[in-house]
mmCIF file of C-alpha atoms in Angstrom:
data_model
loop_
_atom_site.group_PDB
_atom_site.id
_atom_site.type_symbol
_atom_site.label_atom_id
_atom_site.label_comp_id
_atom_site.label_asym_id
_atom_site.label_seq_id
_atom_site.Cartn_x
_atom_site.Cartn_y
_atom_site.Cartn_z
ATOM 1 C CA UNK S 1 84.423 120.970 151.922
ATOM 2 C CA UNK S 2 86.853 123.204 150.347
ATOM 3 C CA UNK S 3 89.349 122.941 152.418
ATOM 4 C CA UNK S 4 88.991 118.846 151.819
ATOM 5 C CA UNK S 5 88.977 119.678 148.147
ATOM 6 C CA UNK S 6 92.229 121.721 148.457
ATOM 7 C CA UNK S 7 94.057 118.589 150.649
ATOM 8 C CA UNK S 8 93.514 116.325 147.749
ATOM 9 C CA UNK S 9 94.459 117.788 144.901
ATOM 10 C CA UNK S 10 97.415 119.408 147.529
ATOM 11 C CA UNK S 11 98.200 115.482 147.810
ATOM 12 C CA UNK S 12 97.497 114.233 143.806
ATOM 13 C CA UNK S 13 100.077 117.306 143.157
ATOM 14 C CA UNK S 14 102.899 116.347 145.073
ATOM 15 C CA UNK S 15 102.586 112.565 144.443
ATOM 16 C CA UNK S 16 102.464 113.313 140.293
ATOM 17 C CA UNK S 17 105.593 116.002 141.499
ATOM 18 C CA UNK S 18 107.680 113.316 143.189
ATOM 19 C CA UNK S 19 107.038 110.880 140.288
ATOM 20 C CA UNK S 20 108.486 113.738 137.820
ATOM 21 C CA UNK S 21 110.616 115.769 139.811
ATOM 22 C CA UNK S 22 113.888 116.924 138.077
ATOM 23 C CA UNK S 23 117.533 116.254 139.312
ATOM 24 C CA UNK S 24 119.563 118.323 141.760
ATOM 25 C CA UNK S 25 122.880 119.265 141.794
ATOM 26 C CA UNK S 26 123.003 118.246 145.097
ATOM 27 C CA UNK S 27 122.078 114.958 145.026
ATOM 28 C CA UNK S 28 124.394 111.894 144.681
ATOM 29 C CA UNK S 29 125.013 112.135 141.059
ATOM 30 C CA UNK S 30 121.912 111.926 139.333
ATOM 31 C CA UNK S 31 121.875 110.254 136.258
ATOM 32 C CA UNK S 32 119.713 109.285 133.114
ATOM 33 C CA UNK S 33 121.133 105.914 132.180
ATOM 34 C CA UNK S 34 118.366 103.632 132.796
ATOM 35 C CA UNK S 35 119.476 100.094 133.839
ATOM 36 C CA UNK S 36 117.055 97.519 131.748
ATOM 37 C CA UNK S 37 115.404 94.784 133.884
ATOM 38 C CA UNK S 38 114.083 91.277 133.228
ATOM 39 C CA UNK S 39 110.710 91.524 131.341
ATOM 40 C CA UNK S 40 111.504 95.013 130.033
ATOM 41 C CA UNK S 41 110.386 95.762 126.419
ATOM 42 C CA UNK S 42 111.362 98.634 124.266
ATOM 43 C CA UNK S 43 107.792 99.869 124.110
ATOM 44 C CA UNK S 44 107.724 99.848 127.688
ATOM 45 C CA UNK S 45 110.682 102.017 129.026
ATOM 46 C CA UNK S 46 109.819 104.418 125.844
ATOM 47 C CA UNK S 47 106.594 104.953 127.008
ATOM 48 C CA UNK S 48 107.933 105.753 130.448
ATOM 49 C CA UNK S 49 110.164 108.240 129.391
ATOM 50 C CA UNK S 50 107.581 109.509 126.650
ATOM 51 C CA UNK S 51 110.080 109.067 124.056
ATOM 52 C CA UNK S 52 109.977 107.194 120.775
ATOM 53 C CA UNK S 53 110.896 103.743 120.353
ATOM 54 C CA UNK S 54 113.128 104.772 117.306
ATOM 55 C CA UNK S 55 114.888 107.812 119.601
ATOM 56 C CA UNK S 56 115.109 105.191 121.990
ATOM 57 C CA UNK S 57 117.527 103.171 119.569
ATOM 58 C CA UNK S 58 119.330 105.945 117.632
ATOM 59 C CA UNK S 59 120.398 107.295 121.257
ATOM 60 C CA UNK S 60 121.150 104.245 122.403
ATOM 61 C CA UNK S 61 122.994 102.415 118.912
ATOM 62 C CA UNK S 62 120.189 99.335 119.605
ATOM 63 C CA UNK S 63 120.071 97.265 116.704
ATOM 64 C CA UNK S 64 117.416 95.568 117.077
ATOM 65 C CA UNK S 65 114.167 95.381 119.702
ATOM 66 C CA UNK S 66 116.229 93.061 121.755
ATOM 67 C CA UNK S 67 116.969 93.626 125.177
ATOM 68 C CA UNK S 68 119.268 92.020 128.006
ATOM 69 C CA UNK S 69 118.479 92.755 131.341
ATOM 70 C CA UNK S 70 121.652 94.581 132.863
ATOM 71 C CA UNK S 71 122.137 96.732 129.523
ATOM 72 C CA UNK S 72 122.422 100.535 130.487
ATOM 73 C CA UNK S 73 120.168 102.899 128.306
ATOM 74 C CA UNK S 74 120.804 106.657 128.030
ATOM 75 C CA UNK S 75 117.683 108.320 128.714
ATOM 76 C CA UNK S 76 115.776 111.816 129.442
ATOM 77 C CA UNK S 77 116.484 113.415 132.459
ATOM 78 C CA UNK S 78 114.902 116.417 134.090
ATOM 79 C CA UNK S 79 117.322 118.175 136.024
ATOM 80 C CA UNK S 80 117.161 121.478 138.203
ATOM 81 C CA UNK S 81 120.049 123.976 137.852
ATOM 82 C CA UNK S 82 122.434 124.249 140.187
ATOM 83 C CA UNK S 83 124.735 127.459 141.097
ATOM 84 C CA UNK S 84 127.651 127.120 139.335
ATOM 85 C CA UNK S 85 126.231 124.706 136.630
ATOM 86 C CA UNK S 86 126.818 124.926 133.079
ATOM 87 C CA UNK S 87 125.404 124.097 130.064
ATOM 88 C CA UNK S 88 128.770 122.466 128.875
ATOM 89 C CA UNK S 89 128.988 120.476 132.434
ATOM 90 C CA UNK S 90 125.644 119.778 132.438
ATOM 91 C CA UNK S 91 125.670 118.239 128.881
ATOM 92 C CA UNK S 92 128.586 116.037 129.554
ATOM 93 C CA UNK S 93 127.273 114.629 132.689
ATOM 94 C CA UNK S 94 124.295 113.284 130.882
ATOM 95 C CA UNK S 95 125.580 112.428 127.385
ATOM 96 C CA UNK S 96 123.698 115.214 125.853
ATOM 97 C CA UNK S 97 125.226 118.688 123.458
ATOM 98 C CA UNK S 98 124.608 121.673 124.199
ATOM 99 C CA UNK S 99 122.779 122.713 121.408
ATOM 100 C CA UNK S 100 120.268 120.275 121.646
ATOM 101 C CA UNK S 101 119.722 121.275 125.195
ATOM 102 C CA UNK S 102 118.904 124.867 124.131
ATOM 103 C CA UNK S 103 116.851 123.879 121.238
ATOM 104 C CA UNK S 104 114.745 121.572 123.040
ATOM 105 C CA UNK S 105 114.491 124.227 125.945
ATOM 106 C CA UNK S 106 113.871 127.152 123.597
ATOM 107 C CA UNK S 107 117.288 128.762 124.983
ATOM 108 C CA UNK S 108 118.670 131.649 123.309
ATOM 109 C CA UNK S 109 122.091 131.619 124.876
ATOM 110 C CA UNK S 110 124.123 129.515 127.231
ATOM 111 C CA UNK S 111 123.133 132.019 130.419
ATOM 112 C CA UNK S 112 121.842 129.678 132.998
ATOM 113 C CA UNK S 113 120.103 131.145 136.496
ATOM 114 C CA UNK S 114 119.538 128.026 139.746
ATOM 115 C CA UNK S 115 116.677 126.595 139.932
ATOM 116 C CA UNK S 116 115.768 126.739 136.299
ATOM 117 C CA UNK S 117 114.556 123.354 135.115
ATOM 118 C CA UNK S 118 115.938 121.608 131.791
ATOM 119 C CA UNK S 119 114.653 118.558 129.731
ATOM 120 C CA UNK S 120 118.078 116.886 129.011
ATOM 121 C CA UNK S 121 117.696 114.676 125.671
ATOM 122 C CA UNK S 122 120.897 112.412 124.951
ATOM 123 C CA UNK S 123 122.636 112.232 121.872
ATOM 124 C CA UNK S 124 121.271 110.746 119.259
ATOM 125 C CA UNK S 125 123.968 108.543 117.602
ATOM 126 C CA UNK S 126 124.790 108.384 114.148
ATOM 127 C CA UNK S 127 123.263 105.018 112.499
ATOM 128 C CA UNK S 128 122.128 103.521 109.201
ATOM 129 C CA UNK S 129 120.273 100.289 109.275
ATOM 130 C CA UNK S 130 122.009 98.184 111.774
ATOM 131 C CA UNK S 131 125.660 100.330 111.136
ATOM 132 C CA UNK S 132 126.404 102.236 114.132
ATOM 133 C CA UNK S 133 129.323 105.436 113.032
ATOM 134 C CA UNK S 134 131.064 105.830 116.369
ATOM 135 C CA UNK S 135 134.474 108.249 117.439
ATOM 136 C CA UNK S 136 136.792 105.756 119.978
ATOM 137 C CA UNK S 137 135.393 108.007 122.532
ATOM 138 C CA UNK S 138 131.510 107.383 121.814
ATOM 139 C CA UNK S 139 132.469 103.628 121.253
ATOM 140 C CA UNK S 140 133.656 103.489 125.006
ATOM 141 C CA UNK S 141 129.988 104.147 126.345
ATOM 142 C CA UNK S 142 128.667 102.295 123.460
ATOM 143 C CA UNK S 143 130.629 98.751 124.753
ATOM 144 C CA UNK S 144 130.063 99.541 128.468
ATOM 145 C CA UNK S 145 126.218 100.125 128.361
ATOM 146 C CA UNK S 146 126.378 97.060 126.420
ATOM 147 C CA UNK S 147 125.644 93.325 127.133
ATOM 148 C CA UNK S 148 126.921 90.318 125.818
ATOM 149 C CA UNK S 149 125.337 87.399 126.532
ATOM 150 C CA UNK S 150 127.882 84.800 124.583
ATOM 151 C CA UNK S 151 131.736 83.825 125.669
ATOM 152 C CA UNK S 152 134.480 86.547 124.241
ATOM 153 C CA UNK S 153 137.630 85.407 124.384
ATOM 154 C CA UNK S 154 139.681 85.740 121.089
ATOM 155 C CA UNK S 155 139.879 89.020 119.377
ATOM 156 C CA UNK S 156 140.171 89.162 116.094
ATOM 157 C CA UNK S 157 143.073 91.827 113.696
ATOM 158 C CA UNK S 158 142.362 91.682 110.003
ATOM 159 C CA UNK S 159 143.032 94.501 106.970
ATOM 160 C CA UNK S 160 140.609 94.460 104.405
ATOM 161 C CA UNK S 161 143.291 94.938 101.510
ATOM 162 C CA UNK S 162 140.563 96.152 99.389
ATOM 163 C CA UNK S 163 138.984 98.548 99.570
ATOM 164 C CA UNK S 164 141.970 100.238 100.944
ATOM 165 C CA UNK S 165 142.963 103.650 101.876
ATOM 166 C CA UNK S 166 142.409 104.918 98.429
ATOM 167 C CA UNK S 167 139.105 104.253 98.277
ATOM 168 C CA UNK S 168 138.624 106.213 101.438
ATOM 169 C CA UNK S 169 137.188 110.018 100.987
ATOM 170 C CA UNK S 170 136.526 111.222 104.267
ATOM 171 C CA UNK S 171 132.746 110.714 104.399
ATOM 172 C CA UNK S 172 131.417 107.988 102.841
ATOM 173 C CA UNK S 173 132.048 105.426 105.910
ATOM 174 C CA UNK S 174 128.283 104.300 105.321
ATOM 175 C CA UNK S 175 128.518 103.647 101.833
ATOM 176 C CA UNK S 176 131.664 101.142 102.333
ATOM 177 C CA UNK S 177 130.216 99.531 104.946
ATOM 178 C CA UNK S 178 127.318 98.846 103.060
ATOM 179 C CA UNK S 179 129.855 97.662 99.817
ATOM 180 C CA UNK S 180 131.228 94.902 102.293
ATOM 181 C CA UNK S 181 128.000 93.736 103.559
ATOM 182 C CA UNK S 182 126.684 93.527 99.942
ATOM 183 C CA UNK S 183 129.812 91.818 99.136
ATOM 184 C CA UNK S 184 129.792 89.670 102.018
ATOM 185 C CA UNK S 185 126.083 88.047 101.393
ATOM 186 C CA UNK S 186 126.045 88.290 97.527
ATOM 187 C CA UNK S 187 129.432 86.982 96.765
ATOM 188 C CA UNK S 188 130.692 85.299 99.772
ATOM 189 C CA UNK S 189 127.380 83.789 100.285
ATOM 190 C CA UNK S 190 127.404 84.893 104.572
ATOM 191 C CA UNK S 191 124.385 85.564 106.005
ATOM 192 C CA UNK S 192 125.458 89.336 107.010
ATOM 193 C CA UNK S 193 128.832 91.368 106.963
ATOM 194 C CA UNK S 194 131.574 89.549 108.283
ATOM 195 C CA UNK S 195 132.935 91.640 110.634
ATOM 196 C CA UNK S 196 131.241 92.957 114.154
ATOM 197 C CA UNK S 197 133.780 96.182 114.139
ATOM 198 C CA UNK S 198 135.652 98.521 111.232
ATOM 199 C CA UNK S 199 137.980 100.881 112.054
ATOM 200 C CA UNK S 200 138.976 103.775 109.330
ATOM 201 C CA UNK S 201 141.757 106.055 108.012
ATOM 202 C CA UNK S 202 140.070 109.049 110.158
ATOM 203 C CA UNK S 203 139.870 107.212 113.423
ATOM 204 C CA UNK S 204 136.176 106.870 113.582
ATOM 205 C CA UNK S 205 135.153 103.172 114.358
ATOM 206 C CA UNK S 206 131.992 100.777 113.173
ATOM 207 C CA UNK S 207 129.897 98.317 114.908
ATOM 208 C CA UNK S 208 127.808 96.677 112.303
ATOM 209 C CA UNK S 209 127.129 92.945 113.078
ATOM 210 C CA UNK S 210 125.888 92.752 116.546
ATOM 211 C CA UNK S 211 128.665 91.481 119.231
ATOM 212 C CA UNK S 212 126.083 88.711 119.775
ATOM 213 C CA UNK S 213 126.628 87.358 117.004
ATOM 214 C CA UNK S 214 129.646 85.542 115.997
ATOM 215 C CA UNK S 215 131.685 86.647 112.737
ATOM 216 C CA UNK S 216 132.018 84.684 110.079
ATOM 217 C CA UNK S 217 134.658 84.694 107.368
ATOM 218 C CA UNK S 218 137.870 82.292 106.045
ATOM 219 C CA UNK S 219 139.453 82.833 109.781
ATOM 220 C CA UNK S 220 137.311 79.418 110.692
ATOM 221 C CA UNK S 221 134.990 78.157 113.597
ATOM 222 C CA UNK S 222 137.579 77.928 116.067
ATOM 223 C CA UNK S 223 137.872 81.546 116.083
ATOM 224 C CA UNK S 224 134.924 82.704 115.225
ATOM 225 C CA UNK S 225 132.826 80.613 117.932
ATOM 226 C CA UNK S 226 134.473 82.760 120.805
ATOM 227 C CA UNK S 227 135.302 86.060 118.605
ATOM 228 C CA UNK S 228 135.115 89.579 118.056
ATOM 229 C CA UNK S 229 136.657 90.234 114.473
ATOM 230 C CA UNK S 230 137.553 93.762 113.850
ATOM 231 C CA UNK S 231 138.582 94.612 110.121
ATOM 232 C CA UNK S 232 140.961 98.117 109.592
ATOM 233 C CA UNK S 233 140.044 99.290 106.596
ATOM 234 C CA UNK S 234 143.324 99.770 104.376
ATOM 235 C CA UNK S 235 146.407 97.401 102.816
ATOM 236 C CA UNK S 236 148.560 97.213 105.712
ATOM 237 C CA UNK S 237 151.285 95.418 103.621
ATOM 238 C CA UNK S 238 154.742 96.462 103.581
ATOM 239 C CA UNK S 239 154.582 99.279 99.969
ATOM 240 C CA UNK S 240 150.947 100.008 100.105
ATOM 241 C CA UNK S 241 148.909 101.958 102.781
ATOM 242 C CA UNK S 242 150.615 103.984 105.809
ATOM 243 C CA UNK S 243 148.330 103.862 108.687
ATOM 244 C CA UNK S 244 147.266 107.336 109.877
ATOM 245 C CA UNK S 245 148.033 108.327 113.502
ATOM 246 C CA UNK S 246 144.296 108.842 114.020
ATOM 247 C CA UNK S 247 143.492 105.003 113.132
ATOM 248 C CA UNK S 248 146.680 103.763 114.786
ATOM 249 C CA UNK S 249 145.098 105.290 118.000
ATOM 250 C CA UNK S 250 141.724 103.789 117.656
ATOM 251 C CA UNK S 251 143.197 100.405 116.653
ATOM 252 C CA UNK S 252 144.876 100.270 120.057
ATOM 253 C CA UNK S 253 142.189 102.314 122.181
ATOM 254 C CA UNK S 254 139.269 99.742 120.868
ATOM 255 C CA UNK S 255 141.264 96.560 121.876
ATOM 256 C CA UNK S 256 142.806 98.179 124.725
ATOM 257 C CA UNK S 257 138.258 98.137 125.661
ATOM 258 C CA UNK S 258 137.234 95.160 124.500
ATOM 259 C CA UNK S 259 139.889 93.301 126.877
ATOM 260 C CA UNK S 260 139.058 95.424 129.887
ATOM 261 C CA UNK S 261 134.853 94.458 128.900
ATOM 262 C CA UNK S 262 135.865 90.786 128.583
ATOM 263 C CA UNK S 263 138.408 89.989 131.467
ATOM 264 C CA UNK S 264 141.368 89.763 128.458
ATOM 265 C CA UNK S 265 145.304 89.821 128.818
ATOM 266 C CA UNK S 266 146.629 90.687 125.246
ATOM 267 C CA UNK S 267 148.721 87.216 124.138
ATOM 268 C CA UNK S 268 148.774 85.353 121.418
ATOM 269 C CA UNK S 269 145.360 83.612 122.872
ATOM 270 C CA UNK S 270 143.753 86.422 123.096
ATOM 271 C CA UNK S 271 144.310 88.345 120.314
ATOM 272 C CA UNK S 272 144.988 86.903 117.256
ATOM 273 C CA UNK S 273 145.801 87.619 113.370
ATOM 274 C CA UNK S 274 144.761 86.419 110.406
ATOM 275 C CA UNK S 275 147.580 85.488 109.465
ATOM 276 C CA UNK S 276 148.440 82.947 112.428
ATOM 277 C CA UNK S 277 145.248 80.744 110.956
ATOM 278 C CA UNK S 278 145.317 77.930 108.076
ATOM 279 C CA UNK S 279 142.630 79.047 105.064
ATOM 280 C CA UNK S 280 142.096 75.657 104.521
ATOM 281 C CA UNK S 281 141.877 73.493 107.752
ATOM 282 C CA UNK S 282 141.450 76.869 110.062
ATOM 283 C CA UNK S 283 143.574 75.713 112.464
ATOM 284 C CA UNK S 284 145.556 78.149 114.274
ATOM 285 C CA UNK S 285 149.648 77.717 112.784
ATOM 286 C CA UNK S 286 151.100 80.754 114.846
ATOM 287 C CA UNK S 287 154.253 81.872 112.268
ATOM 288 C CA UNK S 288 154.893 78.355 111.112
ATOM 289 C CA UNK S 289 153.641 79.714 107.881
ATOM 290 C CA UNK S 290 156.564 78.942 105.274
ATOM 291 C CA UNK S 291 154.680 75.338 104.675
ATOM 292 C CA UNK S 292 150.855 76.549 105.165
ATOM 293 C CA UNK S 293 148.591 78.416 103.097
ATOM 294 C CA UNK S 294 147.842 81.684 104.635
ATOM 295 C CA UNK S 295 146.855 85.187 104.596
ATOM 296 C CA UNK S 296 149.162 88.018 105.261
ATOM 297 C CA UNK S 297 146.621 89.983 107.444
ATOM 298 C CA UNK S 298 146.532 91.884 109.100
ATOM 299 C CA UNK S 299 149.652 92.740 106.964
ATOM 300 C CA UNK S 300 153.209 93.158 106.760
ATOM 301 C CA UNK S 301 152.985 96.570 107.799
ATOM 302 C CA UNK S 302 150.782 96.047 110.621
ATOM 303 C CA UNK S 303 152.246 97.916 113.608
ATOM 304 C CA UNK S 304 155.930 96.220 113.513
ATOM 305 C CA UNK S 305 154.775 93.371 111.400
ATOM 306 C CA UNK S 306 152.206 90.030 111.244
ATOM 307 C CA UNK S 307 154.204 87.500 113.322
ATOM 308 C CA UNK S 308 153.681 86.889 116.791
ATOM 309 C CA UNK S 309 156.818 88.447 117.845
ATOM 310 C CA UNK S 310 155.880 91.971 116.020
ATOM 311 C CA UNK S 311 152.362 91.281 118.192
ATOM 312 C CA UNK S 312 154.508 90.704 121.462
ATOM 313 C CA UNK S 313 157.065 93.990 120.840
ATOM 314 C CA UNK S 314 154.998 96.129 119.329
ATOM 315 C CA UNK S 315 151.358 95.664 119.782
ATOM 316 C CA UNK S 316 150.375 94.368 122.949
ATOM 317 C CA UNK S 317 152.287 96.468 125.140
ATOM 318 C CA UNK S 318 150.566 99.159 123.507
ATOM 319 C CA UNK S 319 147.070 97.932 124.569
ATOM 320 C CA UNK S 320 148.399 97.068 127.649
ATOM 321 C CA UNK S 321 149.365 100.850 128.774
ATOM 322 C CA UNK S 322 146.317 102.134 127.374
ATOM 323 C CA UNK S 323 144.057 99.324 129.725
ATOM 324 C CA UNK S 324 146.227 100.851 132.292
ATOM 325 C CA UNK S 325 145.900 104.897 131.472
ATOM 326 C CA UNK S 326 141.854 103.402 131.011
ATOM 327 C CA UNK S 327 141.223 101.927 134.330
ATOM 328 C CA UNK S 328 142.942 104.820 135.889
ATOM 329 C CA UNK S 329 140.851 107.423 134.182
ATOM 330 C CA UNK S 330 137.936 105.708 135.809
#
């Protein structure tokens, strides 16, 4: 009887083991992005991975309960040391920092022996309300665990003049966002902030209305029904703002993204400027502007210029060598 006794819990042991059992080194690259499923809920896949449905979002920049099946969520991972592993490695591999590995494993330094076993917690990402703060780096993993389930084909270049570069302090990213959503529904009477992306002076980048949703704004229907509109914060007119090196990179690295997540070759039907579009009828008038009423933005300034031929020499080969230097980094 005891040795019956012994079997079974031998067998309830190893069965609850091989349900939890942590990654190897060894194996096939393990990994703790969770690939969401028809039917899946929020509620459900937290409760699998006995983490919050809130951690769930921050780590994952959700924005709302919404999910589409095919949408890649970072998740926690037990993995088992390997020799040679470390905790810098090991955090990169799985989207984690090494300081919240420690904490969460009661580590008091970065000394690391095989076999040891490690609760790996991603990153938590840096959000408030539906704003997600992202470097070009983080926004990368952001749009490729992402799903879009309408038609992208036109993005979208605009400045947003005011505020501009002066306005800018460093750190209060959140607090203009929030000005040009307020401004957005309260004066422009839109039904959220215009844009779906912001880039800034320091490089860092915003995705604020969801990419499922299309932007609205004085661009027009025509663009917006098959958009992404990004707006750069600063007055990119010729005597006014200098764009930093930092947000010139973004700028180019974000696009360079969104046309290798969307099947886009950068043209003039691709990606577009404000400034190509009539305010009144919103028809697209290319640089036949002398006789329309337009907008100068993106602005004058805006890498070589706001006609097509400054987009052609100066701005789409850009994007086009980083897709390149992109896809080959893969």
């Amino acid at each position: 009887m005891w040795k019956k006794s012994v079997l079974v819990i031998g067998v309830i042991f190893s069965m609850l083991f091989l349900t939890i059992s942590p990654a190897h080194a060894t194996e096939i690259k393990p990994s703790n992005i969770y690939v969401v499923k028809a039917g899946d809920s929020l509620p459900d896949i937290a409760n699998k991975y006995s983490i919050s449905i809130d951690e769930l979002k921050v780590t994952n920049g959700l924005q709302s309960d919404v999910l589409i099946a095919g949408q890649k969520l970072w998740v926690p991972i037990l993995y088992e040391v390997g020799a040679g592993d470390t905790l810098g490695d090991i955090s990169f591999t799985f989207h984690a920092s090494v300081e919240t590995i420690k904490t969460v494993n009661g580590l008091s330094s970065e000394q690391l022996y095989t076999g040891q076993v490690l609760k790996i917690t991603p990153k938590r990402m840096t959000m408030q309300g539906q704003h997600i703060l992202m470097t070009k780096e983080e926004f990368k993993d952001w749009l490729f665990n992402t799903q879009v389930n309408r038609e992208i084909r036109l993005i979208q270049q605009h400045h947003t003049w005011l505020p501009s570069y002066k306005h800018f302090n460093g750190s209060n990213h959140f607090r203009m966002l929030m000005g040009m959503e307020n401004h957005h529904k309260q004066t422009m009477g839109w039904t959220n902030i215009a844009q779906n992306i912001t880039t800034f002076p320091d490089g860092k980048v915003a995705v604020s209305r969801p990419l499922n949703i299309i932007p609205e704004g004085t661009i027009g229907p025509t663009a917006n029904s098959v958009g992404i509109a990004i707006e750069h914060i600063g007055n990119f007119d010729l005597g006014h703002d200098v764009m930093t090196k930092e947000q010139q990179e973004t700028i180019v690295y974000i696009n360079a993204l969104l046309c290798i997540k969307f099947g886009l070759t950068p043209s003039i039907d691709s990606i577009t400027y404000h400034h190509w579009w009539h305010m009144k009828t919103k028809e697209r008038v290319l640089d036949a502007t002398a006789s329309y009423n337009v907008k100068s933005c993106p602005g004058t300034g805006f890498f070589g210029g706001n006609s097509t031929t400054s987009a052609k020499t100066y701005f789409y080969p850009l994007i086009s060598d980083k897709m390149e230097e992109i896809l080959e980094s893969k």
